[in-house]
PDB file of C-alpha atoms and ligand atoms in Angstrom:
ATOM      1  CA  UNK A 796     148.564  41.865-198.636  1.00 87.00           C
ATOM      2  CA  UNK A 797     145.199  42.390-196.509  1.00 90.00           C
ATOM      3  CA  UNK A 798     144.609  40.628-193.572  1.00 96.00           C
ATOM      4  CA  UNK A 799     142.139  40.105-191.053  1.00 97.00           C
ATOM      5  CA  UNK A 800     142.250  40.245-187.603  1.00 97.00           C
ATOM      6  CA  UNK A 801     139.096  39.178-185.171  1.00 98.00           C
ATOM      7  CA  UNK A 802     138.142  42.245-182.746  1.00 98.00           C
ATOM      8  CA  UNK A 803     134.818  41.126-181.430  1.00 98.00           C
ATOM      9  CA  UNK A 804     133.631  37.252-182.117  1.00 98.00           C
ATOM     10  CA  UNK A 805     130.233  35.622-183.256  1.00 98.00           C
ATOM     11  CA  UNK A 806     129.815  34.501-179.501  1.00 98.00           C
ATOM     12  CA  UNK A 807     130.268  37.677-177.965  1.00 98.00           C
ATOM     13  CA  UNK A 808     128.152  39.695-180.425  1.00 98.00           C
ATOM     14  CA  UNK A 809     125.413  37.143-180.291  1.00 98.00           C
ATOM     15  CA  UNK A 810     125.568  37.489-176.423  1.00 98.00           C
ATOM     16  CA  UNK A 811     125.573  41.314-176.509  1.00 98.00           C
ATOM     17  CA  UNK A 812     122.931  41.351-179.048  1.00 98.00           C
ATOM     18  CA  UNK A 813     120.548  39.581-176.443  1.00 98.00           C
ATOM     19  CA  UNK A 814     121.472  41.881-173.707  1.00 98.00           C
ATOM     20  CA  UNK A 815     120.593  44.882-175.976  1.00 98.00           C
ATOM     21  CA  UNK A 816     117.245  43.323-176.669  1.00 98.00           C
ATOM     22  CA  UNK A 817     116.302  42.957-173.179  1.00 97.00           C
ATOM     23  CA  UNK A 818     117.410  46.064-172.332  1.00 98.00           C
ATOM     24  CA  UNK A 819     115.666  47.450-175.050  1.00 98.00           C
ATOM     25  CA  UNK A 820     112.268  45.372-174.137  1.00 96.00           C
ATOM     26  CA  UNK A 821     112.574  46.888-170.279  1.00 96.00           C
ATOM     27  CA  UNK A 822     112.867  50.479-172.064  1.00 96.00           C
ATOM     28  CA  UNK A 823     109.478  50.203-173.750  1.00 94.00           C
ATOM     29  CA  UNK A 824     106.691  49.483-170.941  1.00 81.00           C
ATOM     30  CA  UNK A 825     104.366  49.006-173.664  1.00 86.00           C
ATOM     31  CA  UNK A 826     103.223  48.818-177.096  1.00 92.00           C
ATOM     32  CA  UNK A 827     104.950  47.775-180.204  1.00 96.00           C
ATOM     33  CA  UNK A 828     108.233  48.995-181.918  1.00 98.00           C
ATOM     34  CA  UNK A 829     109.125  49.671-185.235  1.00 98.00           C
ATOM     35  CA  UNK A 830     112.567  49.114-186.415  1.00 98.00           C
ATOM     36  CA  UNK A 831     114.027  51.133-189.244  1.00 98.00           C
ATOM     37  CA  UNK A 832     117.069  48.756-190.554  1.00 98.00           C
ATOM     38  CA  UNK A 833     119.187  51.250-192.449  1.00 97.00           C
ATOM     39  CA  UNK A 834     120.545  49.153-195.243  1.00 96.00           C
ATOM     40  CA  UNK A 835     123.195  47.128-196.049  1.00 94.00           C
ATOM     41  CA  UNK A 836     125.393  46.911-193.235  1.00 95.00           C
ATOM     42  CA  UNK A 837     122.981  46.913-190.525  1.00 98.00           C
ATOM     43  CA  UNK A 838     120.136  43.911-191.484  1.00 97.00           C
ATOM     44  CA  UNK A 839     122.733  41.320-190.108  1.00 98.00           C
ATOM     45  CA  UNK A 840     122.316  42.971-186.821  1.00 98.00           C
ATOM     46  CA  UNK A 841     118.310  43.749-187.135  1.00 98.00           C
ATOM     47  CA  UNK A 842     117.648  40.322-188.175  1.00 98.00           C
ATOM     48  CA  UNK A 843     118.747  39.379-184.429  1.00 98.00           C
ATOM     49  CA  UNK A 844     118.177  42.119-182.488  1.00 98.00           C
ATOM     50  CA  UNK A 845     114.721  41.264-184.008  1.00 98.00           C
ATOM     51  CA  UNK A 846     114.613  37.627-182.360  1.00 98.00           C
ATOM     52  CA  UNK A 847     115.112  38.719-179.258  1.00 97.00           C
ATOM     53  CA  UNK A 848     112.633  41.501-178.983  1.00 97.00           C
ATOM     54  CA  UNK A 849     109.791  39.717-176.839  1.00 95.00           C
ATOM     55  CA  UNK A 850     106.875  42.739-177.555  1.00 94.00           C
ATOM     56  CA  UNK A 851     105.343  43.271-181.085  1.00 96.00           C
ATOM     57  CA  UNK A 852     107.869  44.195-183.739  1.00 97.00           C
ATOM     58  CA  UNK A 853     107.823  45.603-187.280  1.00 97.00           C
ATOM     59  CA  UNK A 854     110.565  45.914-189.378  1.00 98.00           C
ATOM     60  CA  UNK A 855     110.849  48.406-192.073  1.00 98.00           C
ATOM     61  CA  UNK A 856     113.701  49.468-194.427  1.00 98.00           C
ATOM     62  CA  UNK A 857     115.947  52.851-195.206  1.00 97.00           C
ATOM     63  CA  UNK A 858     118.532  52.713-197.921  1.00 95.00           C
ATOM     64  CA  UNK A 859     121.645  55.578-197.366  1.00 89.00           C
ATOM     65  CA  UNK A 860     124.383  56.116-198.906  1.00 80.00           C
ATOM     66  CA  UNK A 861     127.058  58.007-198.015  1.00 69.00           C
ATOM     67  CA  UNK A 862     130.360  56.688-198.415  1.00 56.00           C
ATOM     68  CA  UNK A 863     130.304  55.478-201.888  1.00 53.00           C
ATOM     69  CA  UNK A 864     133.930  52.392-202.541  1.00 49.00           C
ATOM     70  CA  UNK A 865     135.637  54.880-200.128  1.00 54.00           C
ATOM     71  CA  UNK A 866     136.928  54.540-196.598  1.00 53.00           C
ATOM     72  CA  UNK A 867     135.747  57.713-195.604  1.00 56.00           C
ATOM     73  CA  UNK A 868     132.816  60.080-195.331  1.00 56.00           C
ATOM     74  CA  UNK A 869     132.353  62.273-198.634  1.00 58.00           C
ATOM     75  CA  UNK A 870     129.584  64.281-195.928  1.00 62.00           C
ATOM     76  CA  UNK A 871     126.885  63.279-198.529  1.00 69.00           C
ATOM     77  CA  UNK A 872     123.896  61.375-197.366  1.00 81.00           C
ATOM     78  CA  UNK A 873     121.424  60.145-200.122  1.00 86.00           C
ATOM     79  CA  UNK A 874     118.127  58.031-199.568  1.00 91.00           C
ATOM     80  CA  UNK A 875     118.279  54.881-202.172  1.00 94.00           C
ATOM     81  CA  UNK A 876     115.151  53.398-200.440  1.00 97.00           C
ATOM     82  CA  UNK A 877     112.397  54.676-198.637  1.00 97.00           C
ATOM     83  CA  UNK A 878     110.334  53.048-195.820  1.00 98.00           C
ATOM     84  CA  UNK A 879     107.202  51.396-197.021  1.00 97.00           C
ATOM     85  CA  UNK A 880     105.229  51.956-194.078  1.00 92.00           C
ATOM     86  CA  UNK A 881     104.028  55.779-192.595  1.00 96.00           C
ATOM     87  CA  UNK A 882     105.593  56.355-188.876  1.00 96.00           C
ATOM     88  CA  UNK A 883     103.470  58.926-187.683  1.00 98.00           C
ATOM     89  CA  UNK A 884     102.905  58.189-183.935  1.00 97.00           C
ATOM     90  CA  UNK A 885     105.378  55.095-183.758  1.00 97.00           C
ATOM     91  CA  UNK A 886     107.651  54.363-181.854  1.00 97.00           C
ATOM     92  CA  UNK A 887     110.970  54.405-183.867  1.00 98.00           C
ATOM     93  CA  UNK A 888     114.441  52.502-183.839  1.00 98.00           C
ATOM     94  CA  UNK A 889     116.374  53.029-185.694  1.00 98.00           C
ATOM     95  CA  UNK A 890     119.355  49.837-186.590  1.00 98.00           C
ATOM     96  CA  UNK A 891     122.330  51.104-188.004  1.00 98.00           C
ATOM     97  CA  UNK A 892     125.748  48.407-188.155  1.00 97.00           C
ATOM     98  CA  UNK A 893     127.464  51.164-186.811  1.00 97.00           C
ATOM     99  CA  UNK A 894     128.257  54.993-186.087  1.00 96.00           C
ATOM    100  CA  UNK A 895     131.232  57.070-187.332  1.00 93.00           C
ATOM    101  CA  UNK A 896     131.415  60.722-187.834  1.00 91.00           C
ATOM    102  CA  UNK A 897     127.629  60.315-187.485  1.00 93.00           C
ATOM    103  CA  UNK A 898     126.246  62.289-190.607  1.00 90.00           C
ATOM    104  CA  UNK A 899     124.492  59.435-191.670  1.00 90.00           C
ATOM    105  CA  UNK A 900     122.151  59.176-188.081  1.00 93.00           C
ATOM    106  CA  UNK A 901     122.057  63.343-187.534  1.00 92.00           C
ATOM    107  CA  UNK A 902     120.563  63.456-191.498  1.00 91.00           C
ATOM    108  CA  UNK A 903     118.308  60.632-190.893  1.00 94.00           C
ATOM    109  CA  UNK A 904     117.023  62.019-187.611  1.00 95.00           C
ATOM    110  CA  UNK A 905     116.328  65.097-188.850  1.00 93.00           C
ATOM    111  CA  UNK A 906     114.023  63.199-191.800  1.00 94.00           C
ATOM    112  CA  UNK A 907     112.127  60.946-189.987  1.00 96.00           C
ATOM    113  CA  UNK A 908     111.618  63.596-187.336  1.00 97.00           C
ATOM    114  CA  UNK A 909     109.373  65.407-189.964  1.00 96.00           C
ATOM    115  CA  UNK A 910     107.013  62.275-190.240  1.00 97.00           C
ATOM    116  CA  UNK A 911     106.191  62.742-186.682  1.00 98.00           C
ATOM    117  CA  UNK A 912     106.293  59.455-184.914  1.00 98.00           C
ATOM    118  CA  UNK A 913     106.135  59.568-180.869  1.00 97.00           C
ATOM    119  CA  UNK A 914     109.752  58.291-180.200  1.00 97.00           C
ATOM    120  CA  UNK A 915     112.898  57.688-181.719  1.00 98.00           C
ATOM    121  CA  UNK A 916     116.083  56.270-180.643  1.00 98.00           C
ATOM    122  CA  UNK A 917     118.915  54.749-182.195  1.00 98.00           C
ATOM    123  CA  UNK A 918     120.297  51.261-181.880  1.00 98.00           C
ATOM    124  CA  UNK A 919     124.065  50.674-183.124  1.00 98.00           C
ATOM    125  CA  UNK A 920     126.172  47.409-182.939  1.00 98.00           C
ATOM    126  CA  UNK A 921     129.152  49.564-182.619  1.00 98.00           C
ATOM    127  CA  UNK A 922     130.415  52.810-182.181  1.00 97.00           C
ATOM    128  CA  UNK A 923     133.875  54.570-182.722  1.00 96.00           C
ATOM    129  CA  UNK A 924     133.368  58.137-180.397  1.00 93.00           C
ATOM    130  CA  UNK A 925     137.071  58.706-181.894  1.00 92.00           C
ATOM    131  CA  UNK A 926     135.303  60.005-185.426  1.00 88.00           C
ATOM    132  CA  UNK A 927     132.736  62.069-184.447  1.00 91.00           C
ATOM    133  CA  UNK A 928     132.151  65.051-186.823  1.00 90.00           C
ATOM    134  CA  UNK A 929     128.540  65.458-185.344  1.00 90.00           C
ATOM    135  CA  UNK A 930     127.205  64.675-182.022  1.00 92.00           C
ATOM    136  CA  UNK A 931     124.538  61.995-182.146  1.00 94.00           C
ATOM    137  CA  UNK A 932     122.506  60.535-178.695  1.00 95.00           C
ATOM    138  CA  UNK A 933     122.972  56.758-179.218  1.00 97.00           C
ATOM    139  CA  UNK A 934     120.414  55.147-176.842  1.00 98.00           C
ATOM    140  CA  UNK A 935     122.329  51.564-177.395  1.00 98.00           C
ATOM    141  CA  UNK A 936     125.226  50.517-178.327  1.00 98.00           C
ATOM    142  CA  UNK A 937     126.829  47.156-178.624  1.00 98.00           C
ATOM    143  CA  UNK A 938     130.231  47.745-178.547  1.00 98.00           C
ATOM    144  CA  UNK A 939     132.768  50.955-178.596  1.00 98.00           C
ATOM    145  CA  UNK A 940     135.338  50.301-180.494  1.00 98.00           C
ATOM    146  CA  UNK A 941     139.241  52.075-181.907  1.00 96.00           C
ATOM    147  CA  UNK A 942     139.157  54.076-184.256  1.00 95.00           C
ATOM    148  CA  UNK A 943     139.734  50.955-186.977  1.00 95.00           C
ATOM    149  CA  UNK A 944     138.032  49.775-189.994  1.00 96.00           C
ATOM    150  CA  UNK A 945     136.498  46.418-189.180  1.00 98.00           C
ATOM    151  CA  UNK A 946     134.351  44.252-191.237  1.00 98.00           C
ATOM    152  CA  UNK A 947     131.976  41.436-190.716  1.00 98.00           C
ATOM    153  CA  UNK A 948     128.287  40.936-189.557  1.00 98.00           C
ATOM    154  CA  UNK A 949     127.230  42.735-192.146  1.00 98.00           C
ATOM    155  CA  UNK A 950     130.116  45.662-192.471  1.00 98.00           C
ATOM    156  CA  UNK A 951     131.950  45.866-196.096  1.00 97.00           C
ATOM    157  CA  UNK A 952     134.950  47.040-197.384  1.00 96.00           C
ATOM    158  CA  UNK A 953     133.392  47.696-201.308  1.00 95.00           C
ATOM    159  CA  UNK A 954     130.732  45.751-200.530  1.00 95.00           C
ATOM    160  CA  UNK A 955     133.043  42.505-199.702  1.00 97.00           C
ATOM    161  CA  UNK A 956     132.919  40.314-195.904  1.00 98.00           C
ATOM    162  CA  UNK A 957     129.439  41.072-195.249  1.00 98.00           C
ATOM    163  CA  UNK A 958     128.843  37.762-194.364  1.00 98.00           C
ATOM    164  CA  UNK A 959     132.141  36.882-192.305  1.00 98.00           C
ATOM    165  CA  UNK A 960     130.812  35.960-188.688  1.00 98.00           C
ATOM    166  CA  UNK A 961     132.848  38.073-186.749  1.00 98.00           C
ATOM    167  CA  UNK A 962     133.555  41.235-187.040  1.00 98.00           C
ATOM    168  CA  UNK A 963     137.026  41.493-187.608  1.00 98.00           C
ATOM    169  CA  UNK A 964     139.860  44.787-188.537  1.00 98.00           C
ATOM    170  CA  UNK A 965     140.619  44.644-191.951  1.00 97.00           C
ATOM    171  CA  UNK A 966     144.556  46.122-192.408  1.00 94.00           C
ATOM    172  CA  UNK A 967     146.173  46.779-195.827  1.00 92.00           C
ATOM    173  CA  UNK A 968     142.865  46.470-198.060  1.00 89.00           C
TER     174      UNK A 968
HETATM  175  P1  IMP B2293     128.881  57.992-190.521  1.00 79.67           P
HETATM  176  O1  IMP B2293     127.861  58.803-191.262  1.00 79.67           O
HETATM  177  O2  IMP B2293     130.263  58.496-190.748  1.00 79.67           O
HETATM  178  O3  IMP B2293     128.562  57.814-189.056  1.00 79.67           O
HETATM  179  O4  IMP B2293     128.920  56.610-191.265  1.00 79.67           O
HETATM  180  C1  IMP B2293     128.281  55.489-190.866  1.00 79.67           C
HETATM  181  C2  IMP B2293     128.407  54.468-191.986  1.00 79.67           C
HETATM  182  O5  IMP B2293     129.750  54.396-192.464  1.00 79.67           O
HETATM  183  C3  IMP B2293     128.100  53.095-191.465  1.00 79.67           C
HETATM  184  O6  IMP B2293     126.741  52.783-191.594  1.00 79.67           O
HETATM  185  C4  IMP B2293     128.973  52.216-192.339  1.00 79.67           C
HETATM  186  O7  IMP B2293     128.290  51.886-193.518  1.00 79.67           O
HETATM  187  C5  IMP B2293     130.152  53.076-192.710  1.00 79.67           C
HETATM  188  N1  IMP B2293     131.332  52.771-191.871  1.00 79.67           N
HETATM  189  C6  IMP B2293     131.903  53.555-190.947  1.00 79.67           C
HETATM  190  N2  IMP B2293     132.961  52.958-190.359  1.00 79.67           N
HETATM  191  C7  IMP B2293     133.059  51.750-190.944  1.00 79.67           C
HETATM  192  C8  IMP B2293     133.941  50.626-190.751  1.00 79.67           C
HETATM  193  O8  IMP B2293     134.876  50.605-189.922  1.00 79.67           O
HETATM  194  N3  IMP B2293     133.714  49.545-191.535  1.00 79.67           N
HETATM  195  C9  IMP B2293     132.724  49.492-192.468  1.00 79.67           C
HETATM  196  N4  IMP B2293     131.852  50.514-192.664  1.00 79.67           N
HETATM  197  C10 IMP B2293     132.022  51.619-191.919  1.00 79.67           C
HETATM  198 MG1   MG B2294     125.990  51.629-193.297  1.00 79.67          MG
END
């Protein structure tokens, strides 16, 4: 039988989420900010990181896959949506729900660093150091976490709990 157990709670990410955005709005003395939501698991997370941005604020779209119905890397990244808009002189951040062995961000660094924008940084909800397979320089993070798989606020297990409020460790799926 699965079950699910709550690690981190809507209260506390909603809190954290603020902090992150005013640390974030400190960072940047001026000018506006373009986030780069990397799709699915992270719009949850962009949508209010977002809302409590106080400077101007695009948002913009990246589809990756990488992981396929499996638990665990296969070390293949593939783009399933580009952005829409050019990022040539921007400043970039880039959303992701969360970072693991970190493929996913070094690829996608490595991309958008070729479309020469002025800055980018990365913005994760969570981030499990246990994993890493490649060393990525996470500017923000919401929470470190164990080395578990959790769900929630946008994170799947085959595309299911997306929508649970919490984020929550899903054992025996
Ligand atoms: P990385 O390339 O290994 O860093 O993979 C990052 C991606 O793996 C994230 O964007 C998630 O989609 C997925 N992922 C990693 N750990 C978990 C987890 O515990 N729950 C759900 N998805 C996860
Ligand atoms: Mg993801």
């Amino acid at each position: 039988m699965s079950s699910l157990r709550v690690l981190i709670s809507e209260e506390q990410i909603q809190t954290r989420v603020r902090e992150m955005g005013a640390e974030i709005d400190r960072d940047y003395p001026n000018g506006s900010l373009h986030l780069v939501c990397i799709l699915k698991g992270a719009c949850f997370f962009m949508t209010d990181l977002a809302r409590s941005l106080r400077r101007e604020t695009y948002v913009d779209f990246m589809g990756i896959s990488s992981y396929g119905k499996s638990k665990t890397t296969s070390g293949e990244v593939k783009v399933t949506k580009d952005l829409d808009f050019s990022v040539e002189g921007a400043d970039l951040l880039i959303v992701e729900d969360i970072v693991d062995s970190g493929v996913t961000l070094t690829y996608l660094i490595h991309l958008l660093e070729q479309r020469k924008p002025r800055s980018i940084r990365i913005a994760a909800l969570l981030d499990k150091p246990d994993r890493r397979l490649r060393p990525v320089q996470v500017s923000y993070v919401g929470f470190r976490i164990p080395d578990e798989f959790v769900v929630g606020y946008g994170l799947d297990y085959a595309e299911r709990y997306r929508n649970l409020r919490d984020i929550c460790i899903l054992e025996n799926p």
